[in-house]
Short mmCIF file of C-alpha atoms and ligand atoms in Angstrom, two decimals:
data_model
loop_
_atom_site.label_atom_id
_atom_site.label_comp_id
_atom_site.label_asym_id
_atom_site.label_seq_id
_atom_site.Cartn_x
_atom_site.Cartn_y
_atom_site.Cartn_z
CA UNK A 1 21.27 10.71 29.39
CA UNK A 2 23.58 10.77 32.40
CA UNK A 3 26.85 12.70 32.43
CA UNK A 4 28.92 9.53 32.15
CA UNK A 5 26.98 8.38 29.10
CA UNK A 6 27.69 11.71 27.45
CA UNK A 7 31.40 11.25 28.18
CA UNK A 8 31.30 7.84 26.54
CA UNK A 9 29.71 9.36 23.45
CA UNK A 10 32.45 11.98 23.30
CA UNK A 11 35.22 9.38 23.43
CA UNK A 12 37.87 9.06 20.74
CA UNK A 13 37.20 5.93 18.71
CA UNK A 14 38.97 6.45 15.39
CA UNK A 15 42.62 6.97 14.36
CA UNK A 16 41.52 10.08 12.43
CA UNK A 17 40.19 11.73 15.61
CA UNK A 18 43.44 10.83 17.34
CA UNK A 19 45.46 12.30 14.49
CA UNK A 20 43.48 15.51 14.92
CA UNK A 21 44.74 15.77 18.50
CA UNK A 22 48.29 14.46 18.36
CA UNK A 23 50.97 14.14 15.74
CA UNK A 24 50.31 10.52 14.79
CA UNK A 25 49.93 8.78 11.49
CA UNK A 26 46.39 7.43 11.36
CA UNK A 27 46.89 5.01 8.46
CA UNK A 28 48.82 2.22 10.24
CA UNK A 29 46.33 2.28 13.12
CA UNK A 30 43.25 1.70 10.97
CA UNK A 31 43.92 -2.02 10.58
CA UNK A 32 44.54 -2.43 14.31
CA UNK A 33 41.30 -0.69 15.23
CA UNK A 34 39.47 -2.82 12.67
CA UNK A 35 40.45 -5.89 14.66
CA UNK A 36 40.72 -4.55 18.23
CA UNK A 37 38.48 -1.56 18.91
CA UNK A 38 39.68 1.69 20.40
CA UNK A 39 37.84 3.93 22.81
CA UNK A 40 39.46 6.62 24.95
CA UNK A 41 37.23 8.72 27.21
CA UNK A 42 37.79 12.49 27.33
CA UNK A 43 38.94 12.13 30.95
CA UNK A 44 41.52 9.42 30.24
CA UNK A 45 42.71 11.26 27.13
CA UNK A 46 43.35 14.25 29.38
CA UNK A 47 45.82 12.20 31.42
CA UNK A 48 48.15 11.82 28.43
CA UNK A 49 51.09 14.18 28.81
CA UNK A 50 52.88 13.18 25.63
CA UNK A 51 52.63 10.49 22.98
CA UNK A 52 54.27 7.29 24.14
CA UNK A 53 53.83 7.86 27.87
CA UNK A 54 52.36 5.32 30.30
CA UNK A 55 48.76 6.42 29.71
CA UNK A 56 49.21 6.55 25.95
CA UNK A 57 50.67 3.07 25.74
CA UNK A 58 47.70 1.62 27.63
CA UNK A 59 45.02 3.08 25.35
CA UNK A 60 46.44 4.00 21.93
CA UNK A 61 46.53 1.16 19.38
CA UNK A 62 49.92 -0.12 18.26
CA UNK A 63 50.67 -2.00 15.02
CA UNK A 64 52.55 -4.53 17.23
CA UNK A 65 49.11 -5.86 18.22
CA UNK A 66 48.66 -7.35 14.75
CA UNK A 67 52.25 -8.63 14.58
CA UNK A 68 51.74 -11.05 17.49
CA UNK A 69 50.77 -14.25 15.71
CA UNK A 70 52.06 -16.91 18.07
CA UNK A 71 49.93 -16.45 21.16
CA UNK A 72 46.38 -17.77 21.63
CA UNK A 73 43.23 -15.61 21.73
CA UNK A 74 42.03 -17.49 24.83
CA UNK A 75 45.05 -19.05 26.56
CA UNK A 76 43.16 -19.46 29.85
CA UNK A 77 40.59 -21.66 28.11
CA UNK A 78 37.79 -19.50 29.47
CA UNK A 79 35.39 -20.51 26.74
CA UNK A 80 35.87 -24.24 27.39
CA UNK A 81 35.33 -23.66 31.12
CA UNK A 82 31.98 -21.90 30.63
CA UNK A 83 29.03 -24.19 31.43
CA UNK A 84 26.78 -21.31 30.38
CA UNK A 85 28.30 -18.98 27.78
CA UNK A 86 29.88 -16.03 29.61
CA UNK A 87 29.96 -17.80 32.98
CA UNK A 88 33.45 -19.14 33.74
CA UNK A 89 33.45 -21.86 36.37
CA UNK A 90 37.08 -22.76 36.89
CA UNK A 91 37.41 -22.96 40.66
CA UNK A 92 35.15 -25.04 42.93
CA UNK A 93 33.39 -22.29 44.87
CA UNK A 94 33.45 -19.21 42.67
CA UNK A 95 32.64 -18.08 39.17
CA UNK A 96 33.36 -15.20 36.84
CA UNK A 97 30.27 -13.70 35.22
CA UNK A 98 30.87 -11.73 32.01
CA UNK A 99 28.27 -9.04 32.57
CA UNK A 100 29.19 -6.57 29.84
CA UNK A 101 31.08 -6.68 26.55
CA UNK A 102 32.15 -3.04 26.62
CA UNK A 103 34.56 -0.88 28.56
CA UNK A 104 35.02 2.86 28.89
CA UNK A 105 38.56 2.58 27.50
CA UNK A 106 39.79 -0.46 25.57
CA UNK A 107 43.08 -1.37 27.18
CA UNK A 108 45.53 -2.55 24.57
CA UNK A 109 46.83 -5.31 26.89
CA UNK A 110 43.39 -6.72 27.76
CA UNK A 111 43.35 -10.44 28.59
CA UNK A 112 39.93 -10.70 26.90
CA UNK A 113 41.13 -8.90 23.81
CA UNK A 114 39.62 -11.70 21.73
CA UNK A 115 36.18 -10.21 22.15
CA UNK A 116 35.97 -7.20 24.42
CA UNK A 117 34.27 -4.33 22.63
CA UNK A 118 33.17 -6.37 19.64
CA UNK A 119 30.54 -8.92 18.76
CA UNK A 120 32.89 -11.72 19.81
CA UNK A 121 32.39 -11.20 23.54
CA UNK A 122 29.80 -13.51 24.96
CA UNK A 123 27.87 -11.91 27.79
CA UNK A 124 26.18 -14.38 30.16
CA UNK A 125 22.43 -14.60 29.51
CA UNK A 126 21.00 -13.54 32.88
CA UNK A 127 18.23 -16.09 33.28
CA UNK A 128 20.36 -19.12 32.36
CA UNK A 129 23.32 -17.95 34.42
CA UNK A 130 21.16 -17.38 37.51
CA UNK A 131 19.65 -20.84 37.05
CA UNK A 132 23.12 -22.37 36.88
CA UNK A 133 24.18 -20.59 40.08
CA UNK A 134 20.95 -21.55 41.87
CA UNK A 135 21.57 -25.18 40.92
CA UNK A 136 25.16 -25.20 42.25
CA UNK A 137 25.13 -24.74 46.02
CA UNK A 138 28.94 -24.99 46.12
CA UNK A 139 29.24 -21.56 44.46
CA UNK A 140 29.53 -18.88 47.14
CA UNK A 141 31.41 -16.10 45.33
CA UNK A 142 30.51 -14.41 42.04
CA UNK A 143 32.93 -12.08 40.29
CA UNK A 144 31.15 -9.75 37.89
CA UNK A 145 33.57 -8.97 35.10
CA UNK A 146 33.60 -8.29 31.40
CA UNK A 147 34.06 -5.95 29.79
CA UNK A 148 33.14 -3.59 32.53
CA UNK A 149 30.03 -4.39 34.59
CA UNK A 150 29.74 -0.74 35.64
CA UNK A 151 28.98 0.22 32.05
CA UNK A 152 25.57 -1.35 32.61
CA UNK A 153 22.86 1.13 33.50
CA UNK A 154 21.91 1.47 37.15
CA UNK A 155 18.65 -0.35 36.37
CA UNK A 156 20.32 -3.33 34.67
CA UNK A 157 22.88 -3.56 37.45
CA UNK A 158 20.23 -3.44 40.14
CA UNK A 159 18.25 -6.17 38.42
CA UNK A 160 21.34 -8.37 38.13
CA UNK A 161 22.41 -7.86 41.76
CA UNK A 162 18.87 -8.47 43.02
CA UNK A 163 18.80 -11.71 41.02
CA UNK A 164 22.09 -12.81 42.61
CA UNK A 165 20.89 -11.93 46.09
CA UNK A 166 17.83 -14.19 45.68
CA UNK A 167 20.23 -17.15 45.66
CA UNK A 168 20.63 -18.05 49.33
CA UNK A 169 23.99 -19.84 49.12
CA UNK A 170 25.72 -16.90 47.36
CA UNK A 171 27.82 -15.26 50.03
CA UNK A 172 29.85 -12.54 48.36
CA UNK A 173 29.64 -10.55 45.16
CA UNK A 174 32.67 -8.92 43.61
CA UNK A 175 32.73 -6.36 40.83
CA UNK A 176 35.83 -5.95 38.70
CA UNK A 177 35.79 -2.52 37.10
CA UNK A 178 38.11 0.03 35.58
CA UNK A 179 35.69 2.96 35.66
CA UNK A 180 37.34 4.66 38.68
CA UNK A 181 40.44 4.87 36.44
CA UNK A 182 38.98 5.58 33.02
CA UNK A 183 35.51 7.09 33.58
CA UNK A 184 35.35 8.28 37.21
CA UNK A 185 32.11 10.20 36.63
CA UNK A 186 30.39 6.79 36.35
CA UNK A 187 30.72 6.45 40.13
CA UNK A 188 27.83 8.63 41.26
CA UNK A 189 26.37 8.89 44.76
CA UNK A 190 23.36 7.04 43.33
CA UNK A 191 25.52 4.15 42.13
CA UNK A 192 27.27 3.92 45.50
CA UNK A 193 23.89 3.85 47.29
CA UNK A 194 22.67 1.13 44.93
CA UNK A 195 25.72 -1.09 45.47
CA UNK A 196 25.51 -0.62 49.21
CA UNK A 197 22.18 -2.48 49.28
CA UNK A 198 23.86 -5.69 48.16
CA UNK A 199 26.56 -6.19 50.77
CA UNK A 200 28.84 -8.03 51.28
CA UNK A 201 30.01 -6.59 47.99
CA UNK A 202 33.63 -5.96 47.04
CA UNK A 203 35.01 -3.84 44.23
CA UNK A 204 38.32 -4.57 42.58
CA UNK A 205 39.57 -1.82 40.39
CA UNK A 206 42.52 -1.62 38.01
CA UNK A 207 45.07 1.17 38.37
CA UNK A 208 48.38 0.49 36.62
CA UNK A 209 50.28 3.73 37.00
CA UNK A 210 50.53 6.54 39.59
CA UNK A 211 49.56 9.11 36.91
CA UNK A 212 46.10 7.50 36.93
CA UNK A 213 45.54 8.69 40.47
CA UNK A 214 43.88 12.10 40.31
CA UNK A 215 41.37 14.08 42.35
CA UNK A 216 38.58 12.66 40.24
CA UNK A 217 39.62 9.02 40.52
CA UNK A 218 40.17 9.58 44.25
CA UNK A 219 36.64 10.92 44.58
CA UNK A 220 35.21 7.87 42.77
CA UNK A 221 37.03 5.56 45.18
CA UNK A 222 35.94 7.65 48.18
CA UNK A 223 32.27 7.33 47.19
CA UNK A 224 32.62 3.56 47.04
CA UNK A 225 34.65 3.28 50.25
CA UNK A 226 32.17 5.50 52.09
CA UNK A 227 29.44 3.05 51.02
CA UNK A 228 31.32 0.42 53.03
CA UNK A 229 32.69 -1.34 49.97
CA UNK A 230 36.13 -2.90 50.48
CA UNK A 231 38.27 -1.78 47.57
CA UNK A 232 41.07 -3.80 46.00
CA UNK A 233 43.31 -3.22 43.02
CA UNK A 234 44.56 -5.54 40.32
CA UNK A 235 47.49 -4.23 38.30
CA UNK A 236 49.13 -5.82 35.31
CA UNK A 237 52.88 -5.62 34.90
CA UNK A 238 53.33 -3.90 31.54
CA UNK A 239 56.53 -3.28 29.62
CA UNK A 240 57.08 0.42 29.04
CA UNK A 241 54.24 1.34 31.40
CA UNK A 242 54.96 0.24 34.94
CA UNK A 243 57.86 -2.27 34.79
CA UNK A 244 59.84 -0.22 37.26
CA UNK A 245 59.96 -0.95 41.01
CA UNK A 246 59.92 2.75 41.93
CA UNK A 247 56.88 3.47 39.76
CA UNK A 248 55.09 0.51 41.30
CA UNK A 249 56.00 1.59 44.79
CA UNK A 250 54.55 5.06 44.16
CA UNK A 251 51.39 3.47 42.75
CA UNK A 252 50.87 1.11 45.68
CA UNK A 253 51.38 3.83 48.30
CA UNK A 254 49.04 6.22 46.50
CA UNK A 255 46.38 3.50 46.32
CA UNK A 256 46.44 3.15 50.09
CA UNK A 257 45.66 6.87 50.38
CA UNK A 258 42.52 6.14 48.37
CA UNK A 259 41.65 3.28 50.76
CA UNK A 260 42.34 0.84 47.94
CA UNK A 261 44.25 -2.27 49.00
CA UNK A 262 46.63 -3.71 46.37
CA UNK A 263 45.36 -7.25 45.72
CA UNK A 264 46.98 -8.77 42.65
CA UNK A 265 49.92 -7.89 40.47
CA UNK A 266 49.35 -9.93 37.32
CA UNK A 267 52.02 -11.29 35.05
CA UNK A 268 50.81 -10.56 31.49
CA UNK A 269 48.74 -13.42 30.14
CA UNK A 270 49.89 -15.09 26.92
CA UNK A 271 47.09 -13.42 25.00
CA UNK A 272 47.35 -12.91 21.26
CA UNK A 273 47.92 -9.26 20.38
CA UNK A 274 49.69 -8.34 23.61
CA UNK A 275 53.21 -9.82 23.29
CA UNK A 276 54.83 -6.35 23.20
CA UNK A 277 53.72 -5.77 26.82
CA UNK A 278 55.33 -8.89 28.30
CA UNK A 279 58.05 -8.59 30.92
CA UNK A 280 60.29 -11.34 32.34
CA UNK A 281 59.14 -12.85 35.64
CA UNK A 282 62.28 -11.46 37.27
CA UNK A 283 60.84 -7.95 36.85
CA UNK A 284 57.83 -8.76 39.02
CA UNK A 285 60.09 -10.34 41.65
CA UNK A 286 62.16 -7.17 41.61
CA UNK A 287 58.97 -5.15 42.25
CA UNK A 288 58.04 -7.40 45.18
CA UNK A 289 61.52 -7.10 46.68
CA UNK A 290 61.36 -3.31 46.42
CA UNK A 291 58.16 -3.34 48.48
CA UNK A 292 58.32 -6.05 51.17
CA UNK A 293 59.97 -4.71 54.32
CA UNK A 294 60.74 -1.37 52.72
CA UNK A 295 57.20 -0.09 53.15
CA UNK A 296 53.78 -0.96 54.62
CA UNK A 297 52.89 -4.61 54.14
CA UNK A 298 49.45 -3.35 53.10
CA UNK A 299 51.07 -2.04 49.94
CA UNK A 300 52.35 -5.45 48.79
CA UNK A 301 50.12 -7.25 46.26
CA UNK A 302 50.17 -10.97 45.46
CA UNK A 303 52.17 -11.46 42.29
CA UNK A 304 50.34 -14.07 40.22
CA UNK A 305 50.54 -15.91 36.94
CA UNK A 306 47.19 -17.04 35.57
CA UNK A 307 48.29 -20.35 34.08
CA UNK A 308 47.48 -21.27 30.50
CA UNK A 309 44.87 -23.97 30.03
CA UNK A 310 42.68 -22.69 32.84
CA UNK A 311 44.87 -24.27 35.52
CA UNK A 312 44.31 -21.32 37.85
CA UNK A 313 46.41 -18.63 39.41
CA UNK A 314 49.72 -19.41 41.04
CA UNK A 315 51.54 -17.02 43.31
CA UNK A 316 55.15 -16.14 42.54
CA UNK A 317 57.20 -15.62 45.69
CA UNK A 318 60.20 -13.38 46.13
CA UNK A 319 62.25 -16.54 46.98
CA UNK A 320 63.69 -15.31 50.24
CA UNK A 321 63.73 -18.71 51.93
CA UNK A 322 65.89 -21.73 51.00
CA UNK A 323 65.74 -25.00 52.93
CA UNK A 324 68.79 -27.01 54.02
CA UNK A 325 67.36 -29.92 56.01
CA UNK A 326 65.60 -28.47 59.04
CA UNK A 327 67.60 -25.29 58.63
CA UNK A 328 66.21 -22.42 56.62
CA UNK A 329 68.48 -19.92 54.98
CA UNK A 330 66.58 -16.66 54.72
CA UNK A 331 67.41 -13.38 53.07
CA UNK A 332 66.11 -10.25 54.77
CA UNK A 333 64.69 -7.28 52.94
CA UNK A 334 68.08 -5.56 53.37
CA UNK A 335 69.85 -8.48 51.71
CA UNK A 336 71.35 -9.98 54.88
CA UNK A 337 71.55 -13.80 54.92
CA UNK A 338 70.49 -15.49 58.18
CA UNK A 339 69.67 -18.97 59.44
CA UNK A 340 66.33 -19.86 60.92
CA UNK A 341 65.65 -23.19 62.66
CA UNK A 342 62.45 -25.01 61.66
CA UNK A 343 60.79 -27.59 63.95
CA UNK A 344 61.03 -31.22 62.86
C1 PLP B 1 40.82 -14.90 39.03
C2 PLP B 1 39.63 -15.73 38.88
C3 PLP B 1 38.76 -15.93 39.96
C4 PLP B 1 38.95 -15.26 41.30
O1 PLP B 1 40.13 -15.69 41.87
P1 PLP B 1 40.53 -15.18 43.35
O2 PLP B 1 41.91 -15.70 43.52
O3 PLP B 1 39.52 -15.77 44.28
O4 PLP B 1 40.45 -13.69 43.33
C5 PLP B 1 37.72 -16.79 39.78
N1 PLP B 1 37.49 -17.40 38.60
C6 PLP B 1 38.30 -17.22 37.54
C7 PLP B 1 37.98 -17.91 36.28
C8 PLP B 1 39.39 -16.36 37.65
O5 PLP B 1 40.18 -16.16 36.59
S1 SF4 B 2 38.85 -2.46 31.45
FE1 SF4 B 2 39.47 -4.59 31.79
S2 SF4 B 2 38.13 -5.81 30.45
FE2 SF4 B 2 38.07 -3.68 29.72
S3 SF4 B 2 39.61 -3.53 28.16
FE3 SF4 B 2 40.56 -2.88 30.08
S4 SF4 B 2 41.50 -4.77 30.87
FE4 SF4 B 2 40.01 -5.39 29.30
#
């Protein structure tokens, strides 16, 4: 057994274990965990400074999860858009491949909360999914997602990537993973060497708060970056966790130090069980405005809403430009209003 597998086995998975570590009442959490599983790795648990902080809120179950009855388990219609179960083909030239049903830590705000970590998550059957990709020459980009694809063993991962690379029209492979944040020991030199054989390969990770950036997560990112893997980050705007422009600014600047380029800032999806994390759109715009112009443009992510019904992602702009005929009225990052002449 590898070190990271041992860590997974030592994770906290029951309210009773949690109650043994912190002053919490286990009883109200039992029902939540019965519906939406909990797992907190020893490493991620160690990042908690006090109950209720930004790390805690991301990983400790909350009775509010069961109180959200209005939202849909699958608002993005992922299941309807899967020609092969677990393979989501929503855009013309790229697909999402659900490669694993489990994660190191079960994020309470997960957009695939309907099934992640339990029997409900449909993982794409490898043979059928590869056949589908081989038969669709328009697909040039595969996003391995889940669950967390890096919870697969090195052998399974190698087999999957080799299968993808036998399809000539597949140009790029992306891996979406939270292990640099929640289980950094998973990123071994061996894993980095394995991934390097399948370039062009991109990794998008998922840091949400500056307290998640530690020596160990930095080392995991360095191993990947040194293997020539471009690293991106997708954050989710979460009430009570990171809905603060100054917190987000610190996160984005720290990511750049890790050679991780902020890619997306996601508005919370309308996923059942996550309503207590939603923030108004104005909060995300406020975050954007606190970044653009004030600091490196490299630190500014695209703020996106993934539209219900599988309509795709749409970018939310900071609305700094208003048109009046051929005249544009622009607002600078310092709040100055200027005119700019367009060509007609
Ligand atoms: C987000 C997403 C992608 C990738 O979108 P990019 O904007 O290219 O990063 C592809 N397919 C689905 C279903 C997605 O949700
Ligand atoms: S790592 Fe990603 S897929 Fe897994 S629980 Fe967290 S948000 Fe969901």
